[in-house]
Amino acid sequence: MLQFEIDPETSQLLEVIRWLGREYMRPLGLEADRIHQPIPADHSFYKRVWDLGIGRRGWAEEQPNTATPRTTTRRGVVLAEEMSYWDRGVAVSLPGPGLGGPPITLLGTAEQKQRFFAIFNDPDRPHWGAFAMTEPGAGSDVAAIRTRARRDGDDWMLNGEKMFCSNGARADWVVVWATVDPALGRDGHRAFVVERGTPGFQVTRIEDKMGLVAYESASLVFENCRVPAANLLGGEEVYRERAGFKGAMQSFNATRPIVAAMAIGIARAAYDQAKEFVRTAYMQHRPIPRYRRILDKLAWMERKISCGRWLCWRAAYLADMRQPNITEASMAKAYCPQIAQEATSLAMEILSDTGVAKDALVEKWFRDVKAMDIVEGTGQIQRRIIARQLTGLGEG
Ligand SMILES: Cc1cc2nc3c(=O)[nH]c(=O)nc-3n(C[C@H](O)[C@H](O)[C@H](O)COP(=O)(O)OP(=O)(O)OC[C@H]3O[C@@H](n4cnc5c(N)ncnc54)[C@H](O)[C@@H]3O)c2cc1C
């Protein structure tokens, strides 16, 4: 039976995030969008967030290999929705391991978890992690990655390029996916933790995005970048039976419901603004043209947002129970960004000229939400995964 109760600690965190969101996240996200610059890593906001314990909690204590159910993913979807309600770009920019956390949790040895997560216990200053899979020639088709990993004595040498790495320029370390031999496809994949400052590792570009400007999307280059063997996640023995690929996919099964919940957060923000607009017009006895159609649009948003939220919660619940959730995670990820795009579009229609004006929040959300269908596997890829699972065709 699906159980979903928000525990007292998560409720408390939600309150903190509501306050942070109202006071800081939304204004900062708007400012980043208007000046078209990511929020600098040394901004005092991140230290404030860090001092509140956000991004820091529990990473070193995560024990993924035990059979004990956990609440991490359920807490993740609830908090992700709330943060993105205020600003999804700022939410991604927050300190913490980011998308680099799940592969370390899933594939890393106890020593590696301890070592790489230790920075998140540092009381003095915020720290970030990042995840680099995408390359100029490999996005949806992750089997096509060409960043090469070659063993050289006690080290590995990395050569290649990555792009669209979220928080990649500020990260203390990046989980970098490379191949020991492109001909092996997914069997050749290995995951390395590359620390900032490692010779041969460079940030070459920050992407100029249409939305979600608050965090940087970095291009990275590895040129004869020497990484100690101790930074190969899990050690070489883990990479039998496609463990590298499976590790990446498993980590997506944990993060896709969270990304889907972020889309729900943006949809809810747009819905609330449209609702408020209609309510205010009604209270002020202003004429609202096609009033019934507008009410129907609001009801559509409410229904779809609720459905999407349940898809996220179900996928998160299964992840916490350590039950297979590939189909459910993909259903959440395929559904939520689409309805969120529709919701921001409907909100602009309802707000009409005030919605499309350049200083309107809903105009920003309309641009922010587009990428939600692309990140963590596009909508098409999710639908393909669902169909292959339902027909028994496997991972493909
Ligand atoms: C804001 C943002 C943040 C990101 N953050 C990260 C990050 O932190 N780390 C990281 O590694 N990557 C990140 N990415 C990259 C993201 O994961 C890729 O953009 C995504 O996987 C799609 O790859 P692509 O852009 O190369 O598109 P392509 O794979 O080239 O796809 C192009 C189009 O073809 C469709 N398509 C492709 N294959 C199929 C198929 N088999 N069947 C049907 N349709 C198909 C796709 O759906 C898409 O519409 C980020 C991207 C964005 C926009």
Short mmCIF file of C-alpha atoms and ligand atoms in Angstrom, two decimals:
data_model
loop_
_atom_site.label_atom_id
_atom_site.label_comp_id
_atom_site.label_asym_id
_atom_site.label_seq_id
_atom_site.Cartn_x
_atom_site.Cartn_y
_atom_site.Cartn_z
CA MET A 1 0.00 0.00 0.00
CA LEU A 2 1.31 3.44 -0.91
CA GLN A 3 2.08 5.38 2.24
CA PHE A 4 2.86 9.04 2.13
CA GLU A 5 2.99 11.02 5.29
CA ILE A 6 5.03 14.17 5.61
CA ASP A 7 7.16 13.56 8.71
CA PRO A 8 7.66 16.35 11.27
CA GLU A 9 11.25 17.08 10.16
CA THR A 10 10.18 17.48 6.52
CA SER A 11 7.27 19.73 7.60
CA GLN A 12 9.70 21.90 9.51
CA LEU A 13 12.03 22.09 6.51
CA LEU A 14 9.06 23.02 4.31
CA GLU A 15 8.36 25.99 6.56
CA VAL A 16 11.98 27.11 6.32
CA ILE A 17 11.91 26.77 2.53
CA ARG A 18 8.68 28.77 2.27
CA TRP A 19 10.35 31.57 4.17
CA LEU A 20 13.61 31.33 2.18
CA GLY A 21 11.62 31.12 -1.04
CA ARG A 22 9.54 34.21 -0.37
CA GLU A 23 12.39 36.31 1.05
CA TYR A 24 15.31 35.24 -1.12
CA MET A 25 14.76 32.58 -3.77
CA ARG A 26 12.12 34.29 -5.87
CA PRO A 27 13.75 37.75 -5.79
CA LEU A 28 17.21 36.30 -6.51
CA GLY A 29 15.92 34.13 -9.36
CA LEU A 30 14.18 37.12 -10.90
CA GLU A 31 17.29 39.27 -10.58
CA ALA A 32 19.51 36.58 -12.17
CA ASP A 33 17.02 36.33 -15.03
CA ARG A 34 16.90 40.08 -15.57
CA ILE A 35 20.68 40.61 -15.54
CA HIS A 36 21.18 37.27 -17.32
CA GLN A 37 23.89 36.05 -14.93
CA PRO A 38 24.00 33.02 -12.60
CA ILE A 39 24.11 33.89 -8.89
CA PRO A 40 27.80 34.00 -7.89
CA ALA A 41 28.93 31.11 -5.67
CA ASP A 42 30.18 33.55 -3.02
CA HIS A 43 26.79 35.27 -2.68
CA SER A 44 25.84 35.65 1.00
CA PHE A 45 22.54 33.82 0.32
CA TYR A 46 24.39 30.49 -0.04
CA LYS A 47 26.13 30.94 3.31
CA ARG A 48 22.77 31.71 4.92
CA VAL A 49 21.28 28.56 3.41
CA TRP A 50 24.32 26.56 4.48
CA ASP A 51 24.04 27.83 8.06
CA LEU A 52 20.43 26.59 8.05
CA GLY A 53 21.72 23.10 7.21
CA ILE A 54 20.18 22.96 3.72
CA GLY A 55 22.32 20.84 1.38
CA ARG A 56 24.31 19.53 4.32
CA ARG A 57 22.11 17.07 6.12
CA GLY A 58 22.74 13.35 6.25
CA TRP A 59 24.86 12.77 3.14
CA ALA A 60 27.71 11.05 4.93
CA GLU A 61 25.21 8.86 6.81
CA GLU A 62 23.34 7.63 3.70
CA GLN A 63 23.41 3.82 3.65
CA PRO A 64 21.96 2.77 0.29
CA ASN A 65 23.08 -0.83 0.41
CA THR A 66 21.02 -1.84 3.42
CA ALA A 67 17.51 -3.25 3.11
CA THR A 68 16.05 -0.63 5.45
CA PRO A 69 13.42 1.57 3.81
CA ARG A 70 14.27 5.26 3.89
CA THR A 71 12.42 8.51 3.39
CA THR A 72 15.05 10.38 1.36
CA THR A 73 13.31 10.38 -2.01
CA ARG A 74 9.90 11.23 -0.56
CA ARG A 75 11.41 14.12 1.33
CA GLY A 76 13.25 15.05 -1.88
CA VAL A 77 10.07 15.35 -3.97
CA VAL A 78 8.22 17.39 -1.35
CA LEU A 79 11.08 19.84 -0.85
CA ALA A 80 11.92 20.01 -4.58
CA GLU A 81 8.34 21.01 -5.41
CA GLU A 82 8.35 23.73 -2.77
CA MET A 83 11.76 25.13 -3.77
CA SER A 84 10.82 25.22 -7.44
CA TYR A 85 7.54 26.90 -6.58
CA TRP A 86 9.70 29.84 -5.53
CA ASP A 87 12.43 29.47 -8.15
CA ARG A 88 13.66 26.35 -9.88
CA GLY A 89 16.90 27.94 -11.08
CA VAL A 90 17.83 29.05 -7.57
CA ALA A 91 16.79 25.62 -6.21
CA VAL A 92 19.33 23.89 -8.49
CA SER A 93 22.00 26.42 -7.59
CA LEU A 94 21.79 25.58 -3.87
CA PRO A 95 24.86 24.01 -2.26
CA GLY A 96 24.98 20.24 -1.84
CA PRO A 97 26.07 17.28 -3.97
CA GLY A 98 23.30 17.85 -6.55
CA LEU A 99 22.96 15.17 -9.20
CA GLY A 100 26.44 13.95 -8.20
CA GLY A 101 25.04 12.62 -4.91
CA PRO A 102 23.05 9.59 -6.14
CA PRO A 103 25.89 7.91 -8.14
CA ILE A 104 28.22 8.19 -5.14
CA THR A 105 25.51 6.80 -2.87
CA LEU A 106 24.69 3.96 -5.29
CA LEU A 107 28.15 3.00 -6.58
CA GLY A 108 30.68 4.41 -4.12
CA THR A 109 32.54 2.42 -1.48
CA ALA A 110 32.09 3.33 2.19
CA GLU A 111 35.46 5.09 2.09
CA GLN A 112 34.49 7.12 -1.02
CA LYS A 113 31.16 8.18 0.46
CA GLN A 114 32.91 9.28 3.60
CA ARG A 115 35.60 11.13 1.62
CA PHE A 116 33.44 12.90 -0.96
CA PHE A 117 30.50 13.70 1.30
CA ALA A 118 32.74 14.98 4.14
CA ILE A 119 32.74 18.51 2.64
CA PHE A 120 28.98 18.71 3.25
CA ASN A 121 29.67 18.62 6.98
CA ASP A 122 31.96 21.65 6.76
CA PRO A 123 30.33 24.31 8.96
CA ASP A 124 32.40 27.16 7.51
CA ARG A 125 31.38 27.49 3.87
CA PRO A 126 29.03 25.98 1.30
CA HIS A 127 30.15 23.24 -1.07
CA TRP A 128 28.77 21.82 -4.32
CA GLY A 129 28.96 18.59 -6.29
CA ALA A 130 28.00 18.06 -9.96
CA PHE A 131 27.26 15.36 -12.52
CA ALA A 132 28.73 15.26 -16.03
CA MET A 133 27.36 12.77 -18.52
CA THR A 134 26.24 14.88 -21.52
CA GLU A 135 28.74 15.54 -24.31
CA PRO A 136 28.54 17.46 -27.58
CA GLY A 137 27.90 14.11 -29.34
CA ALA A 138 26.00 12.24 -26.61
CA GLY A 139 22.84 13.43 -24.90
CA SER A 140 19.88 11.03 -24.87
CA ASP A 141 22.08 8.25 -26.20
CA VAL A 142 24.40 7.94 -23.22
CA ALA A 143 26.02 4.85 -24.76
CA ALA A 144 27.65 7.24 -27.24
CA ILE A 145 29.83 9.08 -24.70
CA ARG A 146 33.39 9.49 -25.99
CA THR A 147 35.28 10.85 -22.96
CA ARG A 148 38.04 8.27 -22.67
CA ALA A 149 39.40 6.73 -19.48
CA ARG A 150 42.75 4.98 -19.81
CA ARG A 151 44.53 3.23 -16.97
CA ASP A 152 48.02 4.59 -16.36
CA GLY A 153 49.83 2.99 -13.42
CA ASP A 154 47.99 3.85 -10.22
CA ASP A 155 45.91 6.49 -11.98
CA TRP A 156 43.39 6.96 -14.75
CA MET A 157 43.84 9.48 -17.57
CA LEU A 158 40.69 11.24 -18.74
CA ASN A 159 40.37 12.93 -22.13
CA GLY A 160 37.19 14.43 -23.51
CA GLU A 161 34.49 17.09 -23.22
CA LYS A 162 31.30 17.46 -21.23
CA MET A 163 28.58 20.07 -21.51
CA PHE A 164 25.52 21.38 -19.69
CA CYS A 165 26.99 20.35 -16.34
CA SER A 166 24.79 22.04 -13.71
CA ASN A 167 26.88 23.92 -11.12
CA GLY A 168 29.94 22.48 -12.88
CA ALA A 169 32.01 25.67 -12.49
CA ARG A 170 31.51 25.99 -8.73
CA ALA A 171 31.59 22.30 -7.83
CA ASP A 172 34.25 20.96 -5.46
CA TRP A 173 34.03 17.69 -7.40
CA VAL A 174 32.24 16.40 -10.48
CA VAL A 175 31.09 12.82 -11.11
CA VAL A 176 32.37 12.32 -14.66
CA TRP A 177 31.16 9.45 -16.83
CA ALA A 178 33.79 8.13 -19.23
CA THR A 179 34.36 5.02 -21.32
CA VAL A 180 37.28 2.63 -21.30
CA ASP A 181 36.37 1.64 -24.87
CA PRO A 182 33.57 3.21 -26.95
CA ALA A 183 33.16 -0.11 -28.82
CA LEU A 184 31.91 -1.67 -25.56
CA GLY A 185 28.94 0.74 -25.41
CA ARG A 186 27.44 0.84 -21.95
CA ASP A 187 29.70 -1.97 -20.69
CA GLY A 188 32.65 0.39 -21.07
CA HIS A 189 31.22 3.11 -18.79
CA ARG A 190 33.03 4.15 -15.62
CA ALA A 191 32.24 6.93 -13.15
CA PHE A 192 35.07 9.03 -11.68
CA VAL A 193 35.02 11.75 -9.10
CA VAL A 194 37.20 14.55 -10.45
CA GLU A 195 38.13 17.19 -7.92
CA ARG A 196 38.36 20.86 -8.76
CA GLY A 197 41.92 21.94 -9.38
CA THR A 198 42.98 18.57 -10.81
CA PRO A 199 45.51 19.43 -13.56
CA GLY A 200 43.98 18.90 -17.02
CA PHE A 201 40.44 19.68 -15.84
CA GLN A 202 39.08 23.02 -17.09
CA VAL A 203 35.77 24.85 -17.24
CA THR A 204 35.62 26.33 -20.74
CA ARG A 205 32.18 27.89 -21.12
CA ILE A 206 29.00 28.88 -19.30
CA GLU A 207 25.92 28.32 -21.43
CA ASP A 208 23.61 31.23 -22.26
CA LYS A 209 20.22 29.64 -21.48
CA MET A 210 16.68 30.86 -22.27
CA GLY A 211 15.61 30.22 -18.66
CA LEU A 212 16.86 28.85 -15.34
CA VAL A 213 19.61 31.43 -15.45
CA ALA A 214 20.31 31.39 -11.69
CA TYR A 215 22.61 28.34 -11.95
CA GLU A 216 25.42 27.86 -14.38
CA SER A 217 25.47 25.13 -17.04
CA ALA A 218 29.15 24.55 -17.68
CA SER A 219 31.19 22.98 -20.45
CA LEU A 220 34.15 21.01 -19.13
CA VAL A 221 37.29 19.79 -20.84
CA PHE A 222 39.59 16.97 -19.67
CA GLU A 223 43.03 16.92 -21.23
CA ASN A 224 45.34 14.21 -19.93
CA CYS A 225 43.56 14.70 -16.65
CA ARG A 226 45.15 12.33 -14.13
CA VAL A 227 42.65 10.94 -11.61
CA PRO A 228 43.71 8.59 -8.80
CA ALA A 229 42.35 5.03 -9.07
CA ALA A 230 40.81 5.62 -5.63
CA ASN A 231 38.37 8.05 -7.35
CA LEU A 232 36.86 5.40 -9.64
CA LEU A 233 33.45 4.99 -7.99
CA GLY A 234 33.11 1.54 -6.41
CA GLY A 235 36.48 0.33 -7.76
CA GLU A 236 37.00 -1.68 -10.96
CA GLU A 237 35.27 -4.83 -9.66
CA VAL A 238 31.93 -3.01 -9.50
CA TYR A 239 31.85 -2.57 -13.29
CA ARG A 240 30.97 -6.13 -14.19
CA GLU A 241 27.59 -6.80 -15.76
CA ARG A 242 27.00 -3.24 -16.94
CA ALA A 243 27.20 -1.88 -13.41
CA GLY A 244 28.34 1.53 -14.66
CA PHE A 245 25.31 1.90 -16.91
CA LYS A 246 23.01 0.38 -14.29
CA GLY A 247 24.42 2.78 -11.68
CA ALA A 248 23.65 5.75 -13.94
CA MET A 249 20.15 4.44 -14.65
CA GLN A 250 19.46 3.67 -10.98
CA SER A 251 20.55 7.14 -10.05
CA PHE A 252 18.09 8.52 -12.66
CA ASN A 253 15.32 6.43 -11.07
CA ALA A 254 15.96 8.30 -7.81
CA THR A 255 16.36 11.76 -9.37
CA ARG A 256 13.64 11.71 -12.08
CA PRO A 257 10.74 11.90 -9.58
CA ILE A 258 12.53 14.84 -7.95
CA VAL A 259 13.00 16.66 -11.26
CA ALA A 260 9.35 15.91 -12.12
CA ALA A 261 8.30 17.39 -8.76
CA MET A 262 10.26 20.54 -9.64
CA ALA A 263 8.10 20.90 -12.75
CA ILE A 264 5.03 20.56 -10.52
CA GLY A 265 6.41 23.37 -8.35
CA ILE A 266 6.60 25.70 -11.38
CA ALA A 267 3.11 24.62 -12.52
CA ARG A 268 1.69 25.35 -9.07
CA ALA A 269 3.32 28.81 -9.04
CA ALA A 270 1.72 29.64 -12.40
CA TYR A 271 -1.63 28.23 -11.25
CA ASP A 272 -1.57 30.27 -8.03
CA GLN A 273 -0.83 33.43 -9.95
CA ALA A 274 -3.65 32.80 -12.44
CA LYS A 275 -6.06 31.97 -9.59
CA GLU A 276 -5.11 35.14 -7.73
CA PHE A 277 -5.60 37.22 -10.87
CA VAL A 278 -9.11 35.83 -11.43
CA ARG A 279 -10.08 36.13 -7.76
CA THR A 280 -8.91 39.75 -7.58
CA ALA A 281 -10.75 40.67 -10.79
CA TYR A 282 -13.90 38.99 -9.46
CA MET A 283 -13.69 40.74 -6.06
CA GLN A 284 -13.20 44.11 -7.75
CA HIS A 285 -16.19 43.43 -10.03
CA ARG A 286 -13.96 43.83 -13.06
CA PRO A 287 -15.40 42.13 -16.13
CA ILE A 288 -13.59 38.88 -16.93
CA PRO A 289 -14.21 37.92 -20.52
CA ARG A 290 -15.05 34.26 -21.13
CA TYR A 291 -15.24 33.69 -17.38
CA ARG A 292 -16.51 30.10 -17.61
CA ARG A 293 -13.71 29.07 -19.93
CA ILE A 294 -11.20 30.58 -17.54
CA LEU A 295 -12.66 28.67 -14.60
CA ASP A 296 -12.39 25.52 -16.68
CA LYS A 297 -8.70 26.24 -17.31
CA LEU A 298 -8.10 26.71 -13.58
CA ALA A 299 -9.84 23.42 -12.84
CA TRP A 300 -7.72 21.72 -15.52
CA MET A 301 -4.54 23.01 -13.84
CA GLU A 302 -5.62 21.86 -10.39
CA ARG A 303 -6.48 18.35 -11.68
CA LYS A 304 -3.27 17.89 -13.64
CA ILE A 305 -1.03 19.27 -10.88
CA SER A 306 -2.60 16.85 -8.38
CA CYS A 307 -2.20 13.90 -10.76
CA GLY A 308 1.42 14.82 -11.46
CA ARG A 309 2.20 15.15 -7.77
CA TRP A 310 0.84 11.68 -7.11
CA LEU A 311 2.98 10.21 -9.89
CA CYS A 312 6.06 11.79 -8.26
CA TRP A 313 5.10 10.56 -4.81
CA ARG A 314 4.44 7.02 -6.03
CA ALA A 315 7.81 6.81 -7.82
CA ALA A 316 9.57 8.29 -4.76
CA TYR A 317 7.81 5.87 -2.40
CA LEU A 318 8.97 2.88 -4.47
CA ALA A 319 12.54 4.25 -4.55
CA ASP A 320 12.50 4.55 -0.76
CA MET A 321 11.12 1.01 -0.41
CA ARG A 322 13.95 -0.15 -2.71
CA GLN A 323 11.41 -1.54 -5.14
CA PRO A 324 11.75 -1.26 -8.94
CA ASN A 325 10.41 2.09 -10.11
CA ILE A 326 11.74 2.55 -13.66
CA THR A 327 8.27 2.83 -15.20
CA GLU A 328 6.89 4.98 -12.39
CA ALA A 329 9.90 7.35 -12.39
CA SER A 330 9.62 7.75 -16.16
CA MET A 331 5.84 8.27 -15.96
CA ALA A 332 6.36 11.12 -13.50
CA LYS A 333 9.14 12.61 -15.63
CA ALA A 334 7.19 12.25 -18.90
CA TYR A 335 3.99 13.73 -17.44
CA CYS A 336 4.92 16.58 -15.10
CA PRO A 337 7.06 18.80 -17.37
CA GLN A 338 4.42 18.56 -20.11
CA ILE A 339 1.57 19.63 -17.88
CA ALA A 340 3.80 22.30 -16.33
CA GLN A 341 4.46 23.75 -19.79
CA GLU A 342 0.74 23.72 -20.44
CA ALA A 343 0.01 25.31 -17.04
CA THR A 344 2.44 28.22 -17.59
CA SER A 345 0.99 28.73 -21.04
CA LEU A 346 -2.60 28.75 -19.72
CA ALA A 347 -1.60 31.14 -16.93
CA MET A 348 -0.20 33.54 -19.54
CA GLU A 349 -3.43 33.28 -21.49
CA ILE A 350 -5.49 34.03 -18.38
CA LEU A 351 -3.30 36.96 -17.35
CA SER A 352 -3.31 38.07 -20.95
CA ASP A 353 -1.28 41.25 -21.54
CA THR A 354 -0.02 41.30 -17.93
CA GLY A 355 1.15 37.69 -18.37
CA VAL A 356 3.24 38.13 -21.47
CA ALA A 357 4.87 41.42 -20.38
CA LYS A 358 8.59 41.06 -19.84
CA ASP A 359 8.38 41.97 -16.14
CA ALA A 360 5.78 39.26 -15.39
CA LEU A 361 6.85 36.24 -13.36
CA VAL A 362 4.72 33.90 -15.42
CA GLU A 363 6.64 34.92 -18.54
CA LYS A 364 9.84 33.84 -16.77
CA TRP A 365 8.31 30.54 -15.62
CA PHE A 366 7.21 29.87 -19.19
CA ARG A 367 10.87 30.07 -20.26
CA ASP A 368 12.17 28.24 -17.16
CA VAL A 369 9.84 25.29 -17.56
CA LYS A 370 10.87 24.30 -21.08
CA ALA A 371 14.15 22.75 -19.94
CA MET A 372 12.28 20.51 -17.49
CA ASP A 373 11.24 18.29 -20.38
CA ILE A 374 14.88 18.03 -21.53
CA VAL A 375 16.90 17.44 -18.33
CA GLU A 376 17.26 13.95 -16.84
CA GLY A 377 16.08 12.36 -20.10
CA THR A 378 13.72 14.06 -22.51
CA GLY A 379 9.97 13.41 -22.67
CA GLN A 380 10.42 11.21 -25.77
CA ILE A 381 13.05 9.13 -23.98
CA GLN A 382 10.76 8.67 -20.96
CA ARG A 383 7.89 7.54 -23.17
CA ARG A 384 10.23 5.11 -24.90
CA ILE A 385 11.35 3.70 -21.53
CA ILE A 386 7.73 3.29 -20.38
CA ALA A 387 6.75 1.50 -23.61
CA ARG A 388 9.79 -0.80 -23.48
CA GLN A 389 9.09 -1.68 -19.85
CA LEU A 390 5.40 -2.33 -20.51
CA THR A 391 6.09 -4.53 -23.52
CA GLY A 392 8.92 -6.39 -21.77
CA LEU A 393 11.54 -5.12 -24.24
CA GLY A 394 13.85 -4.07 -21.38
CA GLU A 395 16.17 -1.11 -21.04
CA GLY A 396 17.03 -0.74 -24.72
C1 LIG B 1 19.08 23.18 -18.17
C2 LIG B 1 19.80 21.90 -18.43
C3 LIG B 1 20.54 21.29 -17.42
C4 LIG B 1 21.24 20.10 -17.64
N1 LIG B 1 22.01 19.56 -16.65
C5 LIG B 1 22.81 18.49 -16.93
C6 LIG B 1 23.76 18.00 -15.96
O1 LIG B 1 23.85 18.52 -14.84
N2 LIG B 1 24.56 16.97 -16.32
C7 LIG B 1 24.49 16.37 -17.54
O2 LIG B 1 25.23 15.43 -17.79
N3 LIG B 1 23.60 16.81 -18.48
C8 LIG B 1 22.78 17.86 -18.22
N4 LIG B 1 21.92 18.34 -19.17
C9 LIG B 1 21.88 17.72 -20.49
C10 LIG B 1 20.63 16.91 -20.73
O3 LIG B 1 20.65 15.75 -19.94
C11 LIG B 1 20.54 16.61 -22.23
O4 LIG B 1 20.29 17.85 -22.88
C12 LIG B 1 19.47 15.61 -22.54
O5 LIG B 1 19.87 14.34 -22.14
C13 LIG B 1 19.13 15.56 -24.04
O6 LIG B 1 20.28 15.43 -24.81
P1 LIG B 1 20.54 16.38 -26.07
O7 LIG B 1 20.24 17.77 -25.64
O8 LIG B 1 21.88 16.06 -26.60
O9 LIG B 1 19.42 15.98 -27.13
P2 LIG B 1 19.45 14.75 -28.14
O10 LIG B 1 19.73 13.49 -27.41
O11 LIG B 1 20.34 15.08 -29.29
O12 LIG B 1 17.96 14.72 -28.63
C14 LIG B 1 17.42 15.66 -29.59
C15 LIG B 1 15.93 15.34 -29.75
O13 LIG B 1 15.76 14.00 -30.26
C16 LIG B 1 14.94 13.24 -29.38
N5 LIG B 1 15.42 11.86 -29.32
C17 LIG B 1 16.70 11.46 -29.10
N6 LIG B 1 16.78 10.11 -29.10
C18 LIG B 1 15.50 9.67 -29.30
C19 LIG B 1 14.92 8.36 -29.37
N7 LIG B 1 15.65 7.25 -29.25
N8 LIG B 1 13.58 8.26 -29.58
C20 LIG B 1 12.81 9.38 -29.73
N9 LIG B 1 13.32 10.64 -29.68
C21 LIG B 1 14.64 10.78 -29.46
C22 LIG B 1 15.06 13.92 -28.03
O14 LIG B 1 13.93 13.68 -27.23
C23 LIG B 1 15.19 15.38 -28.42
O15 LIG B 1 13.90 15.92 -28.64
C24 LIG B 1 21.18 19.49 -18.94
C25 LIG B 1 20.41 20.09 -19.96
C26 LIG B 1 19.73 21.26 -19.72
C27 LIG B 1 18.92 21.87 -20.83
#
